[in-house]
Amino acid sequence: DTAVSQTPKYLVTQMGNDKSIKCEQNLGHDTMYWYKQDSKKFLKIMFSYNNKELIINETVPNRFSPKSPDKAHLNLHINSLELGDSAVYFCASGRGGLTQYFGPGTRLLVL
Amino acid sequence: DQQVKQNSPSLSVQEGRISILNCDYTNSMFDYFLWYKKYPAEGPTFLISISSIKDKNEDGRFTVFLNKSAKHLSLHIVPSQPGDSAVYFCAAIVTSNTGKLIFGQGTTLQVKP
């Protein structure tokens, strides 16, 4: 009965590859988010979707493209991976723009 | 331009004593504040929150205090337990702004038995 789940948990890949991270929530929330935690441990928002509509799009390279097939899913696709994309990516969900609940994270390592 | 700051990277306390974690913010538009706890290799877990219309919120051993004039909030854990050892993140939201959480850089708490 995991609330927010992400797959895969670990992702090791070569520069230039394209990869996707999937996120699902079973909390019935209307809003989902992607956050990035960099090597300095800062957590920063990347994207947010509300009812499948993009509502937050921070200054993120356009190699990153979120896709929300429905309210319960928000996937993150990354094209042409670069070394600097190595980080931990967290999905989160929430209702009403207040408390957000996070997934376990996906640890991406680009070689 | 860091709008939420946790100036203490780490804190060590003895089991049973009080842990006080501090957080400062610069954006006066923030009107909702949250604390998250994070264990290694896990996602942040919501701990407690406070609205800007309050100055205190309590939940069991955890109390959050908000001083709006000083743009400062703190998390008190009493009594501290070894299982509380984790990284604690302070976060803030402008609730009219689509729920964009702004995080501090975290404070690592170690509670010694």
Short mmCIF file of C-alpha atoms in Angstrom, two decimals:
data_model
loop_
_atom_site.label_atom_id
_atom_site.label_comp_id
_atom_site.label_asym_id
_atom_site.label_seq_id
_atom_site.Cartn_x
_atom_site.Cartn_y
_atom_site.Cartn_z
CA ASP A 1 0.00 0.00 0.00
CA THR A 2 2.84 2.37 -0.94
CA ALA A 3 1.58 5.94 -1.20
CA VAL A 4 4.07 7.36 -3.74
CA SER A 5 6.21 4.91 -5.65
CA GLN A 6 9.00 5.43 -8.15
CA THR A 7 10.77 3.09 -10.53
CA PRO A 8 13.57 2.40 -10.90
CA LYS A 9 15.21 3.06 -7.55
CA TYR A 10 18.67 3.06 -9.13
CA LEU A 11 19.62 3.98 -12.67
CA VAL A 12 23.15 3.81 -14.06
CA THR A 13 23.58 4.81 -17.67
CA GLN A 14 25.99 6.25 -20.21
CA MET A 15 26.16 9.84 -21.37
CA GLY A 16 23.96 10.50 -24.35
CA ASN A 17 21.36 7.87 -23.50
CA ASP A 18 17.64 8.55 -23.03
CA LYS A 19 15.96 7.30 -19.88
CA SER A 20 12.62 7.50 -18.10
CA ILE A 21 11.63 7.47 -14.45
CA LYS A 22 8.08 6.50 -13.51
CA CYS A 23 6.02 7.74 -10.59
CA GLU A 24 2.66 6.63 -9.28
CA GLN A 25 0.58 7.79 -6.33
CA ASN A 26 -2.43 6.11 -4.78
CA LEU A 27 -3.37 8.95 -2.43
CA GLY A 28 -6.00 10.44 -4.71
CA HIS A 29 -4.08 13.71 -4.91
CA ASP A 30 -4.63 16.10 -7.77
CA THR A 31 -1.10 17.47 -8.02
CA MET A 32 2.21 15.72 -8.63
CA TYR A 33 5.75 17.07 -8.60
CA TRP A 34 9.31 16.25 -9.58
CA TYR A 35 12.18 17.44 -7.40
CA LYS A 36 15.92 17.09 -7.90
CA GLN A 37 18.41 16.68 -5.06
CA ASP A 38 21.86 17.60 -6.28
CA SER A 39 25.28 16.69 -4.95
CA LYS A 40 25.05 19.49 -2.38
CA LYS A 41 21.83 17.94 -1.10
CA PHE A 42 19.61 20.84 -2.13
CA LEU A 43 16.06 19.78 -3.02
CA LYS A 44 14.67 21.87 -5.86
CA ILE A 45 11.42 21.65 -7.71
CA MET A 46 11.53 20.89 -11.41
CA PHE A 47 7.93 20.37 -12.55
CA SER A 48 4.40 20.16 -11.25
CA TYR A 49 1.23 18.80 -12.83
CA ASN A 50 -2.31 19.40 -11.64
CA ASN A 51 -4.93 17.13 -13.15
CA LYS A 52 -2.60 16.31 -16.04
CA GLU A 53 -1.89 19.99 -16.70
CA LEU A 54 1.61 21.45 -16.34
CA ILE A 55 1.53 24.21 -13.73
CA ILE A 56 5.16 24.60 -12.66
CA ASN A 57 8.09 24.43 -15.04
CA GLU A 58 11.25 25.68 -13.46
CA THR A 59 14.38 26.56 -15.41
CA VAL A 60 15.19 23.03 -16.44
CA PRO A 61 16.91 22.01 -19.70
CA ASN A 62 14.37 21.00 -22.32
CA ARG A 63 16.04 17.58 -22.39
CA PHE A 64 13.78 16.93 -19.39
CA SER A 65 10.16 16.30 -20.30
CA PRO A 66 7.48 15.32 -17.82
CA LYS A 67 4.45 13.38 -18.95
CA SER A 68 1.26 12.80 -17.01
CA PRO A 69 -0.98 10.15 -18.58
CA ASP A 70 -3.46 10.51 -15.73
CA LYS A 71 -3.82 12.07 -12.27
CA ALA A 72 -2.07 9.17 -10.56
CA HIS A 73 1.04 9.09 -12.74
CA LEU A 74 3.81 11.55 -13.55
CA ASN A 75 6.76 10.26 -15.52
CA LEU A 76 10.03 12.03 -16.23
CA HIS A 77 11.82 11.46 -19.50
CA ILE A 78 15.40 12.66 -19.94
CA ASN A 79 17.03 12.88 -23.35
CA SER A 80 20.76 12.96 -24.12
CA LEU A 81 21.84 12.41 -20.54
CA GLU A 82 24.81 14.44 -19.29
CA LEU A 83 27.19 13.92 -16.38
CA GLY A 84 25.57 16.84 -14.53
CA ASP A 85 22.22 15.07 -14.54
CA SER A 86 23.53 12.68 -11.91
CA ALA A 87 21.37 13.28 -8.85
CA VAL A 88 18.52 11.87 -6.84
CA TYR A 89 15.10 12.57 -8.35
CA PHE A 90 12.07 12.59 -6.08
CA CYS A 91 8.46 12.45 -7.09
CA ALA A 92 5.84 13.91 -4.76
CA SER A 93 2.10 14.37 -4.65
CA GLY A 94 -0.22 16.69 -2.78
CA ARG A 95 -3.65 18.24 -2.59
CA GLY A 96 -4.42 21.92 -2.48
CA GLY A 97 -0.85 23.06 -2.78
CA LEU A 98 0.02 22.33 0.83
CA THR A 99 1.59 19.21 2.32
CA GLN A 100 3.40 17.05 -0.22
CA TYR A 101 4.25 13.39 0.15
CA PHE A 102 7.42 12.07 -1.40
CA GLY A 103 8.45 8.88 -3.10
CA PRO A 104 11.64 7.00 -2.16
CA GLY A 105 13.73 8.64 -4.89
CA THR A 106 15.55 7.47 -8.00
CA ARG A 107 19.33 7.60 -7.85
CA LEU A 108 20.60 8.44 -11.32
CA LEU A 109 24.27 8.05 -12.14
CA VAL A 110 25.46 9.11 -15.58
CA LEU A 111 28.87 7.72 -16.58
CA ASP B 1 19.25 33.40 -3.89
CA GLN B 2 18.35 31.02 -1.11
CA GLN B 3 14.99 31.95 0.34
CA VAL B 4 15.02 29.29 3.05
CA LYS B 5 18.15 28.74 5.10
CA GLN B 6 19.16 26.23 7.71
CA ASN B 7 22.44 27.58 8.97
CA SER B 8 23.42 24.61 11.11
CA PRO B 9 24.52 21.69 8.93
CA SER B 10 24.55 19.35 11.91
CA LEU B 11 23.40 18.98 15.49
CA SER B 12 24.25 16.38 18.09
CA VAL B 13 22.19 15.85 21.26
CA GLN B 14 21.93 13.28 24.01
CA GLU B 15 18.97 10.93 24.13
CA GLY B 16 16.19 12.34 26.28
CA ARG B 17 17.26 15.96 25.83
CA ILE B 18 15.68 18.59 23.63
CA SER B 19 16.67 19.01 19.97
CA ILE B 20 16.13 22.45 18.47
CA LEU B 21 16.45 22.86 14.72
CA ASN B 22 16.33 26.32 13.24
CA CYS B 23 15.26 27.77 9.92
CA ASP B 24 15.24 31.31 8.53
CA TYR B 25 13.46 32.63 5.47
CA THR B 26 13.58 35.81 3.47
CA ASN B 27 10.35 35.82 1.45
CA SER B 28 7.57 37.48 3.44
CA MET B 29 5.02 35.98 1.04
CA PHE B 30 5.55 32.50 2.48
CA ASP B 31 2.42 31.56 4.39
CA TYR B 32 2.83 27.86 5.11
CA PHE B 33 5.84 26.07 6.54
CA LEU B 34 6.71 22.40 6.82
CA TRP B 35 9.34 20.17 8.35
CA TYR B 36 10.40 16.95 6.69
CA LYS B 37 12.59 14.17 8.04
CA LYS B 38 14.80 12.16 5.73
CA TYR B 39 16.64 8.92 6.35
CA PRO B 40 19.45 7.83 3.99
CA ALA B 41 18.25 6.27 0.74
CA GLU B 42 14.63 7.23 1.47
CA GLY B 43 12.37 10.08 0.44
CA PRO B 44 11.57 13.01 2.75
CA THR B 45 8.78 12.18 5.20
CA PHE B 46 6.36 14.88 6.27
CA LEU B 47 6.67 15.64 9.97
CA ILE B 48 4.74 18.74 10.96
CA SER B 49 3.53 22.00 9.46
CA ILE B 50 2.36 25.44 10.50
CA SER B 51 0.30 28.14 8.88
CA SER B 52 1.49 31.73 9.07
CA ILE B 53 -1.64 32.64 11.06
CA LYS B 54 -0.31 30.57 13.97
CA ASP B 55 2.83 30.81 16.04
CA LYS B 56 2.91 27.28 17.39
CA ASN B 57 1.83 23.82 16.35
CA GLU B 58 2.36 20.70 18.40
CA ASP B 59 2.19 17.02 17.51
CA GLY B 60 3.38 14.64 20.17
CA ARG B 61 7.09 15.13 20.76
CA PHE B 62 7.35 17.63 17.91
CA THR B 63 6.56 21.33 18.17
CA VAL B 64 7.09 23.96 15.52
CA PHE B 65 7.35 27.62 16.46
CA LEU B 66 6.96 30.46 13.97
CA ASN B 67 8.20 34.01 14.53
CA LYS B 68 6.95 35.96 11.54
CA SER B 69 8.55 39.25 12.50
CA ALA B 70 11.96 37.57 12.64
CA LYS B 71 11.17 35.33 9.65
CA HIS B 72 12.31 32.40 11.75
CA LEU B 73 10.93 29.01 12.60
CA SER B 74 12.19 26.23 14.77
CA LEU B 75 11.43 22.58 15.37
CA HIS B 76 11.64 21.26 18.93
CA ILE B 77 11.87 17.55 19.59
CA VAL B 78 11.31 16.56 23.22
CA PRO B 79 12.50 14.10 24.33
CA SER B 80 14.92 13.22 21.57
CA GLN B 81 15.30 9.55 20.69
CA PRO B 82 18.02 7.73 18.72
CA GLY B 83 15.44 6.98 16.00
CA ASP B 84 15.13 10.71 15.43
CA SER B 85 18.63 10.73 13.93
CA ALA B 86 18.08 11.90 10.35
CA VAL B 87 18.34 14.93 8.09
CA TYR B 88 15.65 17.52 8.79
CA PHE B 89 14.51 19.85 6.03
CA CYS B 90 12.57 23.03 6.55
CA ALA B 91 10.33 24.05 3.63
CA ALA B 92 8.06 26.97 2.82
CA ILE B 93 5.25 27.68 0.39
CA VAL B 94 3.39 30.65 -0.95
CA THR B 95 0.03 28.84 -0.98
CA SER B 96 -1.36 30.90 -3.82
CA ASN B 97 1.62 29.92 -5.95
CA THR B 98 0.76 26.40 -7.12
CA GLY B 99 2.39 24.61 -4.19
CA LYS B 100 6.02 25.20 -5.06
CA LEU B 101 7.93 24.03 -2.00
CA ILE B 102 11.16 25.87 -1.27
CA PHE B 103 13.54 23.79 0.84
CA GLY B 104 16.38 24.65 3.16
CA GLN B 105 19.59 22.73 2.80
CA GLY B 106 18.90 20.45 5.74
CA THR B 107 20.30 19.83 9.21
CA THR B 108 21.67 16.42 10.17
CA LEU B 109 20.54 15.49 13.66
CA GLN B 110 22.36 12.83 15.61
CA VAL B 111 20.81 11.65 18.85
CA LYS B 112 23.30 9.74 20.98
CA PRO B 113 22.10 6.96 23.26
#
